């Protein structure tokens, strides 16, 4: 019962969030987080559940978004009477249709071959978005006005809070549906295909058909996310089907944790929040995401969800207090190393990008200095190296603390 109690709690949180964060900007951010959570979970149906690495998942998100935008334009006509709440169904059908077409070809292969086919299909659609201007709208994209559709229960969805609740409702049911799929026999067989496809074939299952069904389901939910994006932004452009969008959902899913259902949700929330906040302060924000991805792959393969789940038995046993001192000790050199890395990135970005137009001077906490002078570089590099050295000294304390906790858990 406890595992299912999270769903009413999640619904209450989605309902209560606008009462805490009631500004228009906050509502837009929360709506985007919900959309990206659905998108990342749909991608995890491929990567995490079935073991298929795709580099073109934005195809189904973007094409569904464009089809939904055109549906908004049609439904806004004088004779139309369909409300906005049905538009995500258009996205789901579009995502499913294109997943049926592309999936039948791409899922005949697995592993690297599948990844390369998905990359080729993604680039094909991305190139078409700049050629087929009548559908994609060229560089400007296609826009629509959601408030012109027929009202539903007196709601015209002109206000952002109404849009948020619409997106939150679709997000809740989409996430619930994807979780339900993982609990079915098909979900278990998808995991079997991921872990040992030869054995799955040996006991009589068609691994190609299981990959194909997973692909179609993934495309369907990605289509829902694309439709919700069209509703939220009222515009879709070529970026929606680009390789950057496919890379972003891979980033969210892996950083959150592909081995856990909640991992992509955590990754989507974190990356979306950082993307919105960091872009206001630095032009090198994409570089930080790349560095974060590399660090997660190297040192945290389970992602954020894996890190959290590793502490669950420790918390349940009541031994978390034995880890906190070691974590605090390791946090100090980590912060020193992080500050040095940030300084190096910002110095490099200013010297290589901004200096040509704004000059070499940059300002940090009210202090002016040249990004091409040696002293700032020496300080930044010194902080980074010092943090690394101190981290190497502090990390054995963390390992010792975990060994102590494991010993205590065995004795209890």
Coordinates of C-alpha atoms in Angstrom, one line a residue, residues 11-359:
X11 CA -1.6 14.8 -7.2
X12 CA -1.9 16.9 -4.0
X13 CA 1.5 18.5 -4.7
X14 CA 0.6 19.3 -8.2
X15 CA -2.6 20.9 -7.0
X16 CA -0.9 22.9 -4.2
X17 CA 2.1 24.2 -6.1
X18 CA 0.4 27.3 -7.6
X19 CA -0.6 28.4 -4.1
X20 CA 3.1 28.5 -3.2
X21 CA 4.5 29.7 -6.5
X22 CA 1.8 31.9 -7.9
X23 CA 3.7 34.2 -10.3
X24 CA 3.3 33.8 -14.0
X25 CA 6.9 33.0 -14.5
X26 CA 6.8 30.3 -11.8
X27 CA 3.7 28.8 -13.4
X28 CA 5.4 28.7 -16.8
X29 CA 8.5 27.0 -15.2
X30 CA 6.4 24.4 -13.5
X31 CA 4.5 23.7 -16.6
X32 CA 7.7 23.2 -18.5
X33 CA 9.0 20.9 -15.8
X34 CA 5.9 18.8 -16.2
X35 CA 6.3 18.6 -19.9
X36 CA 9.9 17.6 -19.7
X37 CA 9.1 15.0 -17.1
X38 CA 6.7 13.3 -19.5
X39 CA 9.2 13.6 -22.3
X40 CA 12.1 12.2 -20.3
X41 CA 10.0 9.3 -19.0
X42 CA 8.9 8.5 -22.5
X43 CA 12.6 8.3 -23.5
X44 CA 13.3 6.1 -20.5
X45 CA 10.9 3.6 -21.9
X46 CA 13.5 3.1 -24.6
X47 CA 16.8 3.5 -22.7
X48 CA 16.0 2.5 -19.2
X49 CA 13.3 -0.2 -19.7
X50 CA 14.3 -1.8 -23.0
X51 CA 17.9 -0.8 -23.4
X52 CA 17.6 1.1 -26.7
X53 CA 19.8 4.2 -27.0
X54 CA 18.1 6.7 -29.3
X55 CA 19.6 10.0 -30.6
X56 CA 16.5 11.1 -32.3
X57 CA 13.7 11.0 -29.8
X58 CA 12.9 14.7 -30.4
X59 CA 11.3 13.6 -33.7
X60 CA 8.2 12.3 -32.0
X61 CA 8.0 15.2 -29.5
X62 CA 8.5 17.8 -32.2
X63 CA 6.3 16.4 -34.9
X64 CA 3.5 15.9 -32.4
X65 CA 4.0 19.5 -31.3
X66 CA 3.7 20.8 -34.9
X67 CA 0.6 18.7 -35.6
X68 CA -0.9 20.0 -32.3
X69 CA -0.2 23.6 -33.3
X70 CA -1.9 23.1 -36.6
X71 CA -4.8 21.4 -34.7
X72 CA -5.0 24.5 -32.5
X73 CA -5.3 26.7 -35.7
X74 CA -8.1 24.5 -37.1
X75 CA -10.0 24.1 -33.8
X76 CA -9.9 27.9 -33.4
X77 CA -12.1 28.3 -36.5
X78 CA -15.6 29.8 -36.2
X79 CA -17.3 26.4 -36.7
X80 CA -15.1 24.4 -34.4
X81 CA -16.4 23.3 -30.9
X82 CA -13.6 21.1 -29.6
X83 CA -11.9 22.3 -26.3
X84 CA -8.2 22.5 -25.7
X85 CA -8.1 19.5 -23.4
X86 CA -8.4 17.1 -26.5
X87 CA -5.3 18.5 -28.2
X88 CA -2.9 16.2 -26.3
X89 CA -4.8 13.3 -27.9
X90 CA -3.7 14.7 -31.3
X91 CA -0.1 14.7 -30.1
X92 CA -0.4 11.1 -28.8
X93 CA -1.9 9.9 -32.1
X94 CA 0.8 11.7 -34.1
X95 CA 3.6 10.4 -31.9
X96 CA 2.2 6.8 -32.3
X97 CA 1.8 7.2 -36.1
X98 CA 5.4 8.3 -36.7
X99 CA 6.7 5.7 -34.2
X100 CA 4.9 3.0 -36.1
X101 CA 6.5 4.1 -39.3
X102 CA 10.1 4.8 -38.1
X103 CA 10.0 2.1 -35.4
X104 CA 9.2 -0.7 -37.9
X105 CA 12.5 0.1 -39.6
X106 CA 14.8 1.0 -36.7
X107 CA 13.8 -1.7 -34.2
X108 CA 14.9 -4.4 -36.6
X109 CA 18.4 -3.7 -35.3
X110 CA 19.6 -3.2 -31.7
X111 CA 22.6 -1.7 -30.0
X112 CA 24.8 0.6 -32.0
X113 CA 22.9 0.0 -35.3
X114 CA 19.7 1.2 -33.7
X115 CA 21.4 4.3 -32.2
X116 CA 22.8 5.2 -35.7
X117 CA 19.4 4.7 -37.4
X118 CA 17.8 6.9 -34.8
X119 CA 20.4 9.5 -35.4
X120 CA 19.9 9.4 -39.1
X121 CA 16.1 9.7 -38.8
X122 CA 16.5 12.6 -36.4
X123 CA 18.8 14.5 -38.8
X124 CA 16.4 13.7 -41.6
X125 CA 13.5 15.3 -39.8
X126 CA 15.6 18.2 -38.6
X127 CA 16.7 19.0 -42.1
X128 CA 13.1 18.7 -43.4
X129 CA 12.0 21.3 -40.9
X130 CA 13.9 24.0 -42.8
X131 CA 12.7 22.7 -46.2
X132 CA 9.0 22.0 -45.7
X133 CA 8.0 25.5 -44.7
X134 CA 4.3 25.0 -45.2
X135 CA 4.2 22.6 -42.3
X136 CA 7.1 23.6 -40.1
X137 CA 7.0 27.4 -40.8
X138 CA 10.7 27.7 -41.5
X139 CA 12.9 29.5 -39.0
X140 CA 9.9 31.4 -37.5
X141 CA 7.9 28.3 -36.7
X142 CA 4.2 28.0 -36.4
X143 CA 2.1 29.8 -33.8
X144 CA -1.5 29.6 -32.6
X145 CA -3.8 31.2 -30.0
X146 CA -5.1 28.6 -27.5
X147 CA -7.7 31.0 -26.0
X148 CA -9.6 31.0 -29.3
X149 CA -10.7 27.4 -28.9
X150 CA -14.1 26.5 -27.4
X151 CA -14.3 27.0 -23.6
X152 CA -14.5 24.0 -21.4
X153 CA -16.4 24.3 -18.1
X154 CA -16.2 28.0 -18.5
X155 CA -12.4 27.9 -18.9
X156 CA -10.8 29.5 -22.0
X157 CA -7.2 28.7 -20.9
X158 CA -6.0 32.2 -21.5
X159 CA -4.6 32.5 -18.0
X160 CA -1.4 30.6 -17.3
X161 CA -2.7 29.0 -14.1
X162 CA -5.5 27.3 -16.1
X163 CA -2.9 26.0 -18.6
X164 CA -0.7 24.8 -15.7
X165 CA -3.6 22.7 -14.3
X166 CA -4.3 21.3 -17.7
X167 CA -0.7 20.3 -18.2
X168 CA -0.4 19.0 -14.6
X169 CA -3.5 16.8 -15.1
X170 CA -2.2 15.3 -18.4
X171 CA 1.3 14.9 -16.8
X172 CA -0.2 13.0 -13.8
X173 CA -2.2 10.5 -16.0
X174 CA 0.7 10.1 -18.5
X175 CA 3.2 9.3 -15.7
X176 CA 0.7 7.0 -14.0
X177 CA 0.1 5.2 -17.3
X178 CA 3.8 4.8 -17.9
X179 CA 4.3 3.4 -14.4
X180 CA 1.5 1.0 -14.9
X181 CA 3.1 -0.3 -18.1
X182 CA 6.3 -1.1 -16.2
X183 CA 4.3 -3.3 -13.8
X184 CA 2.8 -5.4 -16.6
X185 CA 4.2 -8.7 -18.0
X186 CA 5.2 -6.7 -21.1
X187 CA 7.2 -4.3 -18.9
X188 CA 9.0 -7.3 -17.4
X189 CA 9.8 -8.7 -20.8
X190 CA 11.1 -5.3 -21.9
X191 CA 13.5 -5.5 -19.0
X192 CA 14.5 -9.1 -20.0
X193 CA 15.2 -7.9 -23.6
X194 CA 17.4 -5.2 -22.1
X195 CA 19.3 -7.5 -19.8
X196 CA 19.6 -10.7 -22.0
X197 CA 18.0 -10.6 -25.4
X198 CA 19.4 -14.0 -26.4
X199 CA 17.7 -15.6 -23.4
X200 CA 14.4 -13.8 -24.2
X201 CA 14.6 -15.2 -27.7
X202 CA 15.4 -18.7 -26.4
X203 CA 12.2 -18.8 -24.3
X204 CA 10.1 -17.9 -27.2
X205 CA 9.7 -14.1 -27.2
X206 CA 10.3 -11.9 -30.3
X207 CA 12.8 -9.3 -29.1
X208 CA 12.2 -7.2 -32.3
X209 CA 8.5 -7.1 -31.5
X210 CA 9.1 -6.1 -27.9
X211 CA 11.4 -3.4 -29.0
X212 CA 8.9 -2.2 -31.6
X213 CA 6.0 -2.1 -29.0
X214 CA 8.2 -0.2 -26.6
X215 CA 9.2 2.2 -29.3
X216 CA 5.6 2.9 -30.2
X217 CA 4.6 3.4 -26.6
X218 CA 7.5 5.7 -26.1
X219 CA 6.6 7.7 -29.2
X220 CA 3.0 8.0 -28.0
X221 CA 4.0 9.6 -24.7
X222 CA 6.6 11.8 -26.3
X223 CA 3.8 13.0 -28.6
X224 CA 1.7 13.9 -25.5
X225 CA 4.7 15.9 -24.2
X226 CA 5.0 17.7 -27.6
X227 CA 1.3 18.6 -27.6
X228 CA 1.6 20.0 -24.1
X229 CA 4.6 22.1 -25.2
X230 CA 2.5 23.5 -28.1
X231 CA -0.3 24.4 -25.6
X232 CA 2.1 26.0 -23.2
X233 CA 4.2 28.1 -25.6
X234 CA 1.6 28.5 -28.4
X235 CA 4.5 28.1 -30.9
X236 CA 6.7 25.4 -32.3
X237 CA 9.9 25.9 -34.3
X238 CA 12.7 23.8 -35.8
X239 CA 14.4 23.5 -32.5
X240 CA 11.7 21.1 -31.3
X241 CA 12.9 18.4 -33.7
X242 CA 16.6 19.2 -33.6
X243 CA 19.4 17.1 -32.3
X244 CA 19.9 19.5 -29.4
X245 CA 16.4 18.6 -28.2
X246 CA 17.2 14.9 -28.5
X247 CA 20.4 15.5 -26.6
X248 CA 18.6 17.4 -23.9
X249 CA 16.2 14.5 -23.1
X250 CA 19.2 12.1 -23.0
X251 CA 20.9 14.4 -20.6
X252 CA 17.8 14.7 -18.3
X253 CA 17.2 10.9 -18.3
X254 CA 20.8 9.9 -17.6
X255 CA 21.5 12.5 -15.0
X256 CA 18.2 11.6 -13.2
X257 CA 19.0 7.9 -13.4
X258 CA 17.9 5.5 -16.1
X259 CA 17.7 2.5 -13.7
X260 CA 14.8 4.0 -11.7
X261 CA 11.3 5.2 -12.7
X262 CA 11.5 8.5 -10.8
X263 CA 15.0 9.2 -12.2
X264 CA 14.0 10.9 -15.4
X265 CA 11.5 13.1 -13.5
X266 CA 14.3 14.3 -11.1
X267 CA 16.6 14.9 -14.1
X268 CA 13.9 16.8 -16.0
X269 CA 13.2 19.0 -13.0
X270 CA 16.9 19.7 -12.3
X271 CA 18.0 20.4 -15.9
X272 CA 14.9 22.5 -16.6
X273 CA 15.4 24.6 -13.5
X274 CA 19.2 25.0 -14.2
X275 CA 18.5 25.8 -17.8
X276 CA 16.1 28.6 -17.0
X277 CA 18.3 30.0 -14.1
X278 CA 21.8 29.6 -15.5
X279 CA 20.9 31.1 -18.9
X280 CA 20.1 34.4 -17.1
X281 CA 23.7 34.6 -15.7
X282 CA 26.1 33.0 -18.1
X283 CA 26.3 32.3 -21.8
X284 CA 28.3 29.1 -21.1
X285 CA 25.4 27.3 -19.5
X286 CA 25.4 24.5 -22.1
X287 CA 29.0 23.8 -21.2
X288 CA 28.0 23.2 -17.5
X289 CA 25.4 20.7 -18.6
X290 CA 28.0 18.8 -20.6
X291 CA 30.4 18.8 -17.7
X292 CA 27.7 17.6 -15.4
X293 CA 26.8 14.8 -17.8
X294 CA 30.4 13.6 -18.0
X295 CA 30.8 13.6 -14.2
X296 CA 27.5 11.6 -13.8
X297 CA 28.6 9.0 -16.3
X298 CA 32.1 8.7 -14.7
X299 CA 31.3 8.8 -11.0
X300 CA 27.5 8.4 -10.6
X301 CA 26.2 5.9 -13.2
X302 CA 23.0 5.4 -11.2
X303 CA 22.1 9.1 -11.5
X304 CA 20.4 11.2 -8.9
X305 CA 17.8 8.5 -8.2
X306 CA 20.5 5.9 -7.8
X307 CA 22.3 8.1 -5.2
X308 CA 19.0 8.6 -3.3
X309 CA 18.1 4.9 -3.4
X310 CA 21.5 4.0 -2.1
X311 CA 20.7 5.9 1.1
X312 CA 17.3 4.5 1.6
X313 CA 18.3 1.4 3.6
X314 CA 20.7 3.6 5.6
X315 CA 17.9 6.0 6.5
X316 CA 15.5 3.1 7.3
X317 CA 18.1 1.6 9.6
X318 CA 18.7 5.0 11.3
X319 CA 22.4 5.2 10.6
X320 CA 22.4 8.3 8.3
X321 CA 24.1 10.3 11.1
X322 CA 27.2 8.3 10.7
X323 CA 27.6 9.5 7.1
X324 CA 26.9 13.2 7.6
X325 CA 30.3 14.2 9.1
X326 CA 32.2 12.5 6.3
X327 CA 29.9 14.2 3.7
X328 CA 30.5 17.6 5.3
X329 CA 34.2 17.1 5.3
X330 CA 34.1 16.1 1.6
X331 CA 31.8 19.0 0.7
X332 CA 34.4 21.7 1.5
X333 CA 37.1 20.6 -1.0
X334 CA 34.3 19.8 -3.5
X335 CA 33.1 23.4 -3.3
X336 CA 36.6 24.7 -3.7
X337 CA 37.1 22.5 -6.8
X338 CA 33.7 23.6 -8.2
X339 CA 34.5 27.3 -7.7
X340 CA 37.8 26.9 -9.5
X341 CA 36.1 25.0 -12.4
X342 CA 33.4 27.7 -12.7
X343 CA 36.1 30.4 -12.7
X344 CA 38.0 28.6 -15.5
X345 CA 34.8 28.2 -17.6
X346 CA 33.8 31.8 -17.2
X347 CA 37.3 33.1 -17.9
X348 CA 37.5 31.0 -21.1
X349 CA 34.1 32.0 -22.2
X350 CA 34.8 35.7 -21.8
X351 CA 38.2 35.5 -23.3
X352 CA 37.2 33.5 -26.4
X353 CA 33.6 34.8 -27.0
X354 CA 32.9 38.1 -25.2
X355 CA 36.3 39.8 -25.4
X356 CA 35.9 40.4 -29.1
X357 CA 32.8 42.6 -28.7
X358 CA 32.9 43.7 -25.0
X359 CA 36.6 44.0 -24.4

